[in-house]
Amino acid sequence: MLERPSVTPEPHPLQRLPGAAHARVVGAYARTAVETAQSLGLDLAALARACNWPALAAQPLQLPEALPVDRYIAFLHEAARQLGHRRFGLEVGRRMQLSTFASYGLVLCACPDVRSALVQTQRFEGLAHDLGRSELSVEGDTAVYRWHSPWLDRPGADQLQESVMMGIYSFGHWLVGRQLPLSHLRFAHVPAEAETAAWYSQLLGVPVEFGAAVTEARFPASLLDLPLANADASMFPALSEAAEARLSARLRETQEPALVQALRQDIAAQLMQGRATLALLAESRQLSARSLQRRLAESGHSFSQLLDEVRQELARRYLRQPELSLTDVAFLLGFSEQSSFNHAFKLWFGASPAAWRAQQR
């Protein structure tokens, strides 16, 4: 009797989140919330003191490349409290636009339909924030978009959920070029006011519930096939490739030891100066080559693996620069001959550098 093959269950969306020490929100995403508070008359200097975010008081405003998740949620909470604005999160979400979603927003613009855009959102939303992770499923003729977050015990979690869901909803309107009718909206938080559910339902024009097991939006599954207005599908390969590279770098930041991350940077610098070698890496760290090899092995890496991975990432970057010839790219990657580069590239990507570059164009 043949045994049924085992099926590996899909991991829970929250398993795609980094730990609390690495969870962050990029500055482009946070800017929408800060500018919303500003436009509603909030004193950013007072808010900076209240939520321990000194950079908010700087003039002109200069947001960091990224900030901790806890600080962003505290900002939402304090801004809503000081404004006395119970719909602050909704207002933040309503104002979200292409630039809010950082680099993956452009990927969505190259998707052919709503389904593809939601799938890419699940893939790349970590490039904008680690506030939570999305999940899309279809139940009969109903599509269900769920948003999971581990931060719902924080003050400000109500504003967080509302800003995220309204942001996705608003950006979806913009992508499609028309309003997307929801059949139901559920939030995990419970508002203080008893009349809030009816108030939200009237405001959003859709039945709203609170205290749900998970935050979710339900809508007709037929909407998944709606085409996106002005989508340029020809740009998708290049944009998704760039997003994948950023996502890989982000995953390394959250999962790799600091030594391995630093060695990647050292290898890239050495390649630009000629040729990267284990001896040079070890010398720059005041270690013997054997000691460095041992420390790499303890972290599950090797010098040859890191060299290959750095070369692959740089090769993709250089080949997108039309002013660089294939000979230039081979030299910048530390290959003594272009034929050696051609051979390595074909092993990495299954195509010659010239063919890969032509496809990207």
Coordinates of C-alpha atoms in Angstrom, one line a residue:
M1 CA 0.0 0.0 0.0
L2 CA 1.5 3.3 -1.1
E3 CA 1.7 6.0 1.6
R4 CA 0.3 9.4 1.0
P5 CA 3.1 12.0 0.5
S6 CA 3.5 14.3 3.4
V7 CA 2.4 17.9 2.9
T8 CA 4.4 20.7 4.6
P9 CA 1.8 23.2 6.0
E10 CA 2.2 26.8 5.1
P11 CA 4.0 28.8 7.8
H12 CA 1.9 31.3 9.7
P13 CA 2.3 34.9 8.3
L14 CA 3.8 36.0 11.6
Q15 CA 6.7 33.6 11.1
R16 CA 7.9 36.0 8.4
L17 CA 8.4 38.8 10.9
P18 CA 11.8 39.4 12.5
G19 CA 12.2 39.4 16.2
A20 CA 11.4 42.5 18.3
A21 CA 15.1 43.6 18.3
H22 CA 15.1 43.9 14.5
A23 CA 11.5 45.0 13.8
R24 CA 11.4 48.4 12.2
V25 CA 9.4 50.8 10.1
V26 CA 11.1 52.6 7.2
G27 CA 11.2 56.4 7.2
A28 CA 9.1 56.6 4.0
Y29 CA 6.2 54.7 5.6
A30 CA 6.4 56.7 8.9
R31 CA 6.5 60.0 7.0
T32 CA 2.8 59.7 6.1
A33 CA 1.8 59.5 9.8
V34 CA 4.1 62.3 10.8
E35 CA 2.8 64.6 8.0
T36 CA -0.8 63.7 8.8
A37 CA -0.2 64.8 12.5
Q38 CA 1.4 68.0 11.3
S39 CA -1.5 68.9 8.9
L40 CA -3.9 68.3 11.8
G41 CA -2.1 71.0 13.8
L42 CA 0.0 68.8 16.2
D43 CA 3.1 70.3 17.7
L44 CA 5.9 67.9 16.7
A45 CA 8.2 69.1 19.4
A46 CA 5.7 68.3 22.1
L47 CA 5.0 64.9 20.4
A48 CA 8.8 64.2 20.2
R49 CA 9.1 64.6 24.0
A50 CA 6.0 62.5 24.7
C51 CA 7.0 59.5 22.6
N52 CA 10.8 59.8 23.1
W53 CA 11.5 60.5 19.4
P54 CA 13.9 63.6 19.5
A55 CA 14.3 63.6 15.7
L56 CA 10.7 64.8 15.3
A57 CA 11.7 68.2 16.8
A58 CA 14.4 68.8 14.2
Q59 CA 13.8 71.6 11.6
P60 CA 13.6 70.9 8.8
L61 CA 12.1 67.5 9.5
Q62 CA 14.5 64.7 8.7
L63 CA 13.2 61.2 9.3
P64 CA 15.7 58.3 9.8
E65 CA 16.0 55.5 7.2
A66 CA 14.2 53.3 9.7
L67 CA 12.9 53.4 13.3
P68 CA 11.9 50.8 15.8
V69 CA 8.3 49.4 15.6
D70 CA 7.6 50.3 19.2
R71 CA 8.5 54.0 18.6
Y72 CA 6.2 54.2 15.6
I73 CA 3.2 52.7 17.4
A74 CA 3.9 55.0 20.4
F75 CA 3.8 57.9 18.0
L76 CA 0.4 56.8 16.6
H77 CA -1.0 56.5 20.1
E78 CA 0.3 59.8 21.4
A79 CA -0.7 61.7 18.3
A80 CA -4.3 60.3 18.5
R81 CA -4.4 61.2 22.2
Q82 CA -3.1 64.7 21.9
L83 CA -5.3 65.4 18.9
G84 CA -8.4 63.9 20.6
H85 CA -8.9 62.4 17.1
R86 CA -10.4 59.0 17.3
R87 CA -10.1 58.6 13.6
F88 CA -6.4 59.5 13.4
G89 CA -5.3 56.0 12.2
L90 CA -8.0 56.1 9.5
E91 CA -6.8 59.5 8.4
V92 CA -3.2 58.3 8.2
G93 CA -4.3 55.4 6.1
R94 CA -6.4 57.5 3.8
R95 CA -3.3 59.7 3.0
M96 CA -1.0 56.8 2.1
Q97 CA 0.3 56.9 -1.4
L98 CA 2.9 55.3 -3.7
S99 CA 5.9 56.7 -1.9
T100 CA 4.5 55.4 1.5
F101 CA 5.1 51.8 0.5
A102 CA 8.8 52.3 -0.3
S103 CA 10.4 50.2 -3.0
Y104 CA 7.7 47.6 -3.3
G105 CA 5.0 50.1 -4.2
L106 CA 6.5 50.3 -7.7
V107 CA 6.2 46.5 -8.0
L108 CA 2.5 46.7 -7.3
C109 CA 2.2 49.3 -10.1
A110 CA 3.5 46.7 -12.5
C111 CA 1.1 44.0 -11.5
P112 CA -1.7 43.1 -14.0
D113 CA -4.6 42.7 -11.5
V114 CA -5.7 42.9 -7.9
R115 CA -4.8 39.3 -7.1
S116 CA -1.2 39.8 -8.3
A117 CA -0.8 43.0 -6.3
L118 CA -2.0 41.4 -3.1
V119 CA 0.3 38.4 -3.6
Q120 CA 3.3 40.8 -4.1
T121 CA 2.2 42.7 -1.0
Q122 CA 2.5 39.5 1.0
R123 CA 5.9 39.0 -0.5
F124 CA 7.4 42.4 -0.1
E125 CA 5.6 44.3 2.6
G126 CA 8.6 43.8 4.9
L127 CA 10.4 46.3 2.8
A128 CA 8.1 49.0 4.2
H129 CA 7.5 47.8 7.8
D130 CA 7.5 45.0 10.3
L131 CA 4.2 46.0 11.8
G132 CA 2.5 42.8 10.7
R133 CA 2.1 40.5 7.8
S134 CA -0.7 39.9 5.3
E135 CA -2.6 36.8 4.3
L136 CA -4.9 36.3 1.3
S137 CA -7.4 33.4 0.9
V138 CA -10.5 32.6 -1.1
E139 CA -13.5 31.1 0.6
G140 CA -16.1 30.2 -2.0
D141 CA -17.0 33.4 -3.8
T142 CA -15.5 35.6 -1.0
A143 CA -11.9 36.8 -0.8
V144 CA -10.5 37.4 2.7
Y145 CA -7.5 39.7 3.3
R146 CA -6.2 39.1 6.8
W147 CA -3.6 41.2 8.6
H148 CA -1.7 39.6 11.5
S149 CA 0.3 41.6 14.0
P150 CA 2.2 40.6 17.2
W151 CA 2.0 44.2 18.5
L152 CA -1.7 44.4 19.4
D153 CA -1.0 44.6 23.2
R154 CA 0.6 48.0 22.8
P155 CA -1.2 51.3 23.4
G156 CA -1.8 52.6 19.9
A157 CA -2.7 49.2 18.4
D158 CA -6.1 50.5 17.5
Q159 CA -4.6 53.3 15.5
L160 CA -2.1 50.9 14.0
Q161 CA -4.7 48.4 12.7
E162 CA -6.9 51.2 11.3
S163 CA -4.1 53.0 9.5
V164 CA -2.7 49.8 7.9
M165 CA -6.1 48.5 6.7
M166 CA -7.2 52.0 5.4
G167 CA -3.8 52.4 3.8
I168 CA -4.1 49.2 1.8
Y169 CA -7.8 50.0 0.9
S170 CA -6.9 53.6 -0.2
F171 CA -3.9 52.5 -2.3
G172 CA -6.0 49.7 -3.8
H173 CA -8.5 52.4 -5.0
W174 CA -5.6 54.3 -6.6
L175 CA -4.2 51.2 -8.3
V176 CA -7.5 50.1 -9.8
G177 CA -8.8 53.5 -10.6
R178 CA -12.2 52.9 -8.9
Q179 CA -13.6 52.2 -5.4
L180 CA -13.3 48.6 -4.2
P181 CA -16.5 47.6 -2.5
L182 CA -15.9 45.6 0.7
S183 CA -18.6 43.3 2.1
H184 CA -17.2 43.3 5.7
L185 CA -14.4 44.8 7.8
R186 CA -13.3 43.3 11.1
F187 CA -10.8 44.7 13.6
A188 CA -9.1 42.8 16.5
H189 CA -9.2 45.8 18.9
V190 CA -12.2 46.8 21.0
P191 CA -13.0 50.6 21.0
A192 CA -13.9 52.4 24.1
E193 CA -17.1 53.9 22.8
A194 CA -20.1 51.7 22.5
E195 CA -21.4 53.5 19.4
T196 CA -18.1 53.2 17.5
A197 CA -19.0 50.2 15.4
A198 CA -22.1 52.0 14.0
W199 CA -20.1 55.2 13.6
Y200 CA -17.4 53.4 11.6
S201 CA -19.9 51.5 9.5
Q202 CA -21.5 54.8 8.6
L203 CA -18.2 56.5 7.9
L204 CA -16.8 53.7 5.7
G205 CA -20.0 52.5 4.1
V206 CA -19.4 48.9 5.1
P207 CA -20.4 46.7 8.1
V208 CA -17.7 47.0 10.7
E209 CA -17.1 44.7 13.7
F210 CA -14.6 44.9 16.6
G211 CA -13.1 42.3 18.9
A212 CA -12.5 39.8 16.0
A213 CA -9.9 37.0 16.3
V214 CA -7.9 38.7 13.5
T215 CA -8.1 42.0 11.5
E216 CA -9.6 41.2 8.1
A217 CA -11.4 42.6 5.1
R218 CA -13.9 40.5 3.1
F219 CA -14.9 41.3 -0.5
P220 CA -16.2 39.5 -3.6
A221 CA -13.6 37.1 -5.0
S222 CA -14.4 38.4 -8.5
L223 CA -12.6 41.6 -7.6
L224 CA -9.3 39.8 -7.6
D225 CA -9.4 39.7 -11.4
L226 CA -9.9 43.4 -11.8
P227 CA -7.1 44.9 -13.9
L228 CA -4.9 47.6 -12.5
A229 CA -5.2 51.0 -14.2
N230 CA -2.2 51.9 -16.3
A231 CA -0.2 48.9 -15.1
D232 CA 3.1 48.4 -17.0
A233 CA 3.7 44.7 -16.8
S234 CA 6.9 45.0 -18.8
M235 CA 8.5 46.6 -15.8
F236 CA 7.6 43.8 -13.4
P237 CA 10.7 41.6 -14.0
A238 CA 13.2 44.4 -13.3
L239 CA 11.3 45.9 -10.4
S240 CA 10.6 42.5 -8.7
E241 CA 14.3 41.5 -9.1
A242 CA 15.4 44.7 -7.4
A243 CA 12.8 44.2 -4.6
E244 CA 14.0 40.6 -4.1
A245 CA 17.6 41.8 -3.7
R246 CA 16.5 44.3 -1.1
L247 CA 14.4 41.7 0.7
S248 CA 17.4 39.3 0.7
A249 CA 19.6 42.0 2.2
R250 CA 16.9 42.7 4.8
L251 CA 16.6 39.1 5.8
R252 CA 20.4 38.9 6.2
E253 CA 20.3 41.9 8.5
T254 CA 17.8 40.2 10.8
Q255 CA 19.2 36.7 10.6
E256 CA 22.9 36.8 10.0
P257 CA 25.5 37.4 12.7
A258 CA 27.1 40.9 12.6
L259 CA 30.4 39.4 11.5
V260 CA 28.9 37.8 8.4
Q261 CA 27.2 41.1 7.4
A262 CA 30.4 43.0 7.9
L263 CA 32.4 40.4 5.8
R264 CA 29.9 40.9 2.9
Q265 CA 30.7 44.6 2.9
D266 CA 34.4 43.9 3.1
I267 CA 34.2 41.5 0.2
A268 CA 32.3 44.1 -1.9
A269 CA 35.0 46.7 -1.1
Q270 CA 37.8 44.3 -1.9
L271 CA 36.3 43.4 -5.3
M272 CA 36.2 47.0 -6.3
Q273 CA 39.9 47.3 -5.5
G274 CA 40.9 44.1 -7.3
R275 CA 40.4 40.7 -5.9
A276 CA 38.8 39.5 -2.6
T277 CA 40.7 36.9 -0.7
L278 CA 40.3 35.1 2.6
A279 CA 43.8 36.3 3.6
L280 CA 42.9 39.9 3.1
L281 CA 39.6 39.6 5.0
A282 CA 41.3 37.9 7.9
E283 CA 44.1 40.5 8.0
S284 CA 41.5 43.4 8.1
R285 CA 40.0 41.7 11.1
Q286 CA 43.3 41.0 12.8
L287 CA 42.6 37.3 12.6
S288 CA 44.4 34.3 11.0
A289 CA 42.8 32.8 7.9
R290 CA 42.1 29.6 9.9
S291 CA 40.4 31.5 12.7
L292 CA 38.2 33.4 10.3
Q293 CA 37.3 30.1 8.5
R294 CA 36.4 28.6 11.9
R295 CA 34.2 31.5 12.9
L296 CA 32.4 31.4 9.5
A297 CA 31.8 27.7 9.8
E298 CA 30.3 28.2 13.3
S299 CA 27.7 30.5 11.7
G300 CA 27.0 28.1 8.9
H301 CA 28.9 30.0 6.2
S302 CA 32.1 29.8 4.2
F303 CA 34.3 32.3 2.4
S304 CA 33.6 30.8 -1.0
Q305 CA 29.8 31.0 -0.4
L306 CA 29.9 34.6 0.7
L307 CA 32.1 35.5 -2.3
D308 CA 29.7 33.9 -4.7
E309 CA 26.6 35.6 -3.1
V310 CA 28.2 39.1 -3.1
R311 CA 29.3 38.6 -6.7
Q312 CA 25.8 37.6 -7.7
E313 CA 24.3 40.6 -6.1
L314 CA 26.8 43.0 -7.6
A315 CA 26.6 41.4 -11.0
R316 CA 22.9 42.1 -11.2
R317 CA 23.5 45.7 -10.1
Y318 CA 26.3 46.3 -12.5
L319 CA 24.5 44.8 -15.5
R320 CA 21.6 47.2 -15.0
Q321 CA 24.1 50.1 -15.7
P322 CA 24.3 50.4 -19.5
E323 CA 27.5 52.4 -19.3
L324 CA 29.4 49.4 -18.0
S325 CA 30.6 46.9 -20.6
L326 CA 30.7 43.2 -19.9
T327 CA 34.5 43.4 -19.6
D328 CA 34.1 46.2 -17.0
V329 CA 31.6 44.1 -15.0
A330 CA 33.9 41.1 -15.0
F331 CA 36.8 43.3 -13.8
L332 CA 34.7 44.9 -11.0
L333 CA 33.7 41.4 -9.8
G334 CA 37.4 40.3 -9.5
F335 CA 37.5 37.9 -12.5
S336 CA 40.8 37.9 -14.4
E337 CA 39.0 37.0 -17.7
Q338 CA 35.6 37.7 -19.0
S339 CA 35.2 34.1 -20.0
S340 CA 35.4 33.1 -16.3
F341 CA 32.8 35.6 -15.5
N342 CA 30.5 34.4 -18.3
H343 CA 30.9 30.8 -17.0
A344 CA 30.1 31.7 -13.4
F345 CA 27.2 33.9 -14.3
K346 CA 25.6 31.1 -16.4
L347 CA 25.9 28.8 -13.4
W348 CA 24.3 31.3 -11.1
F349 CA 21.4 32.5 -13.3
G350 CA 21.1 30.0 -16.2
A351 CA 21.8 32.6 -18.9
S352 CA 24.8 34.5 -20.2
P353 CA 25.4 38.1 -18.9
A354 CA 24.6 39.5 -22.3
A355 CA 21.3 37.6 -22.5
W356 CA 20.3 38.5 -18.9
R357 CA 21.1 42.2 -19.6
A358 CA 19.0 42.2 -22.8
Q359 CA 16.0 40.6 -20.9
Q360 CA 16.2 43.3 -18.2
R361 CA 16.0 46.0 -20.9

